[in-house]
């Protein structure tokens, strides 16, 4: 059984900051946002977590193995280096969706995302070390078949992007609805999903659904581990196995 | 009349690199991709351009005012600092879609995105300075009304994201189909579109379409200028005018 | 008694790379070097280590508590994100100078810094966890008295720099010679020294020496701990105590 | 005749910030400082300037060709992305030392570096475009002969560093005193000097002086141009010519 720990990362009162006193240069905002994400990727990644950029002002991390003290340290490191601060909600659950629901609520209870007096909240309960197991995190790494040949080398880049985006939008909504999973676009034609304890049929079902709904052919490798990095690396190897053996679903559990 | 110059940025042979000799750590890939984007944002931004992350391995820039020599300099600066190189296609057109179509073709003609012998292509023709005008670039900055109150402070972050994403997916496809425009998600609840010479009715039509199709209420500020940064900053001021006066569409042309 | 673990970090074959095929733009080299240092600071820092930039192509880290696997991970993370690779030598010793001597030898035995076939060496023996103690690392944080009033607000920036630099050069050589310590400039008017088990008199002696030799008045806070970050933070608090109580030497051991 | 434009960059009220409310983690300060420097290198570098890290809280740029508006833009970009702000003094002169003297005075007149009410000063007069010439900037690129064989591959890294540092300290002070030049360590065994209109004899004199004083053998390539990047690249090519032809001084004027 999975036991997912997620962290909801929210930049404090960011909307007003972007336009005070005047709208700030978009290229600087883009630089700020993508570097903040890069830094969080390293800060969580060095502790075996994964971060997804989601909307950039709100991000989601798989944080199994990362305690409250490490969260504090990450929060402080960002405030030492950026003009903005961030709040963190940490929660766990059998299903990733429930875990995130609780994590978000912790922030919402502390005040609005645009409450200028709510700053650097850190709330929640990580999993105690003694209760962690090698089955806590299940990660699926989805990839579009032959994206280069079918899209990138054929269409203009925006139309390629529309195809990939449709595949992602369909998968992301279906996995949320049918399988309580959180799916994130990670660049190129790749999507990483944080899942509960799903079996081969569930993944096949999802891949079939996307193929039928928007005619995008996916394959998927699935891994499991005590942390995001363990589960995620297994998923990558399983995906390579899909490539090598022309399979659509490969589980490395 | 607009005269848009776009640059298609493509990391060379990136897919194979990510899995050679073994799949590389996802957090490092995320860091690499988002920093590359941040650096390109600054490299183009310091020359009044905008870059959009699109799929991260393929990016799109509005590059009016940026000549071939500056493109060369940007290409070299990246290869001096990253383990990957990138190819650039530059083209112009009355419509952004056509411009991008040409830019992408320049790369495709030089070889596949995953051809390991195709490296650091730089092809295309920027607009000569004497032909540049203050009407060359039209940028629309879309934003979701009250996203904080309606979504961020109410739903779990993933469900908020689904709503924003649906708004984006609908707008992006509609603007492409109906108005030859390229729309890019830039974080939070914001979308920036690169447009041909559209009028107020076109923007109202797009906002109405999204509202009907997926029940997401947008507002939009539109700007125009000789470069992305001029047009984009005007668009931001127009959007602030929407906020101040509770308007849905504001053109600052 | 201290038991210092140091890591010698050396970019592989960097000199030739900077001029192949043509000399590379200096601003890109500066960006590359300072970002590499920033990333190493975070990679070691997230594991309670300190890194000093030294010559940028060769850096020195205090790495108590950081095992071989973590070193591997750091080495891989850099090669995933930079156009250059680096070799690492890890060693321990009662005196920092001896530890570094061994660490450097491990690299030298594996080949020249400019041997193009020597890449990503990782050699050495970290301290086993069971042998680590709270007295392993001793760090001294030196600071120039009243640098702002005496120099920054009076002289042109270069002449200020000459004064600070003379203080640093004198201290660094004296601490090396008289007290087997490694002293690194960390910006502003601050110097951090990695020391063996020195007492108050040794620090007073060093401060007096610098005052006499080049007329720069220092103060110093000293800390001790199982890791660089513990010892270093104690040293900072001790230095604040110097400021508060107008002392010249403060030990927090 | 040279006509050097320099910019003195000073982080506002940085000392107090580093210890408020508590001393901040050193690794975060190091990351902040080196990234700020990397960003300034790019911001000035994209406009053909050079920046030297000097003390990190105070930096010096060669800014020929960079007007007040571009300085404003750089200042704003940093304040959009960092928790600290910076002040800029811009001045010109036949001699680099005089130019810097004036630039620093502009900041000093506006208040102390640690005056908490003095923020984001921007003062000074860049050279008007019509008065710029190809002889404005003279840059010398010094390098230690055979540093790898003589030091890096022989001594422990700290003792190598002491040797390089002594060469630098001697050169820097001598060039300041005897030749009104500003010399900056740029990593490895390289030093870049910003010079007035010096001839071959002056450089030979400086190299000889360092050899006699501290027994470090330098070579030097010298370039000239309308901007730092032009002069600096010429200097690099001249240095390569020294390498190829075993010369000690090479001028490419
Ligand atoms: N985030 C992430 N992106 C990846 C990874 N591997 C590949 N990609 C992205 O996927 C893009 C396409 O590469 P591939 O999937 O290898 O190419 P393809 O043409 O679809 O080929 P097949 O998937 O083998 O059918 C690349 O440009 C990358 O952006 C990965 O491990 N992580
Ligand atoms: N890229 C970008 N994102 C922005 C900008 N302004 C706001 N955002 C994003 O939009 C998010 C929501 O902020 P707002 O749009 O101000 O909030 P809101 O609740 O929707 O309020 P209204 O738009 O005023 O109705 C912020 O967290 C940012 O991520 C901008 O100029 N550029
Ligand atoms: N690396 C580092 N640099 C620091 C730290 N604290 C201060 N500095 C640097 O030191 C410079 C001078 O600041 P202070 O030492 O506070 O100023 P001062 O005028 O010398 O005042 P006193 O030291 O209190 O006499 C700052 O601009 C920083 O560059 C620190 O903790 N770490
Ligand atoms: N900033 C900077 N540093 C450089 C440059 N070229 C070399 N270096 C540094 O100098 C170090 C030593 O390289 P070299 O000078 O090529 O090596 P060497 O053994 O001294 O050989 P020779 O100078 O050819 O006698 C490198 O590790 C770099 O750190 C450059 O263009 N800019
Ligand atoms: Ca694929
Ligand atoms: Ca909004
Ligand atoms: Ca001081
Ligand atoms: Ca050399």
Tab-separated table of N, CA and C and ligand atoms in Angstrom, chain D residues 143-147 189-190 219 243, ligand 8:
chain	number	residue	atom	x	y	z
D	143	UNK	N	48.668	35.778	-17.056
D	143	UNK	CA	48.526	34.350	-16.767
D	143	UNK	C	49.857	33.821	-16.249
D	144	UNK	N	49.810	32.904	-15.306
D	144	UNK	CA	51.025	32.321	-14.749
D	144	UNK	C	51.547	31.232	-15.696
D	145	UNK	N	52.817	31.266	-15.957
D	145	UNK	CA	53.441	30.237	-16.802
D	145	UNK	C	53.411	28.873	-16.133
D	146	UNK	N	52.896	27.894	-16.868
D	146	UNK	CA	53.037	26.516	-16.380
D	146	UNK	C	52.525	26.267	-14.978
D	147	UNK	N	51.450	26.908	-14.639
D	147	UNK	CA	50.932	26.776	-13.270
D	147	UNK	C	50.602	25.327	-12.929
D	189	UNK	N	44.737	30.831	-12.678
D	189	UNK	CA	45.967	31.601	-12.503
D	189	UNK	C	45.901	32.859	-13.368
D	190	UNK	N	44.688	33.341	-13.610
D	190	UNK	CA	44.470	34.451	-14.531
D	190	UNK	C	44.119	35.748	-13.815
D	219	UNK	N	52.963	35.824	-17.933
D	219	UNK	CA	52.992	36.333	-19.313
D	219	UNK	C	51.729	37.178	-19.465
D	243	UNK	N	51.567	32.129	-25.780
D	243	UNK	CA	51.692	30.676	-25.605
D	243	UNK	C	52.342	30.043	-26.815
E	8	LIG	CA1	48.827	29.592	-17.016
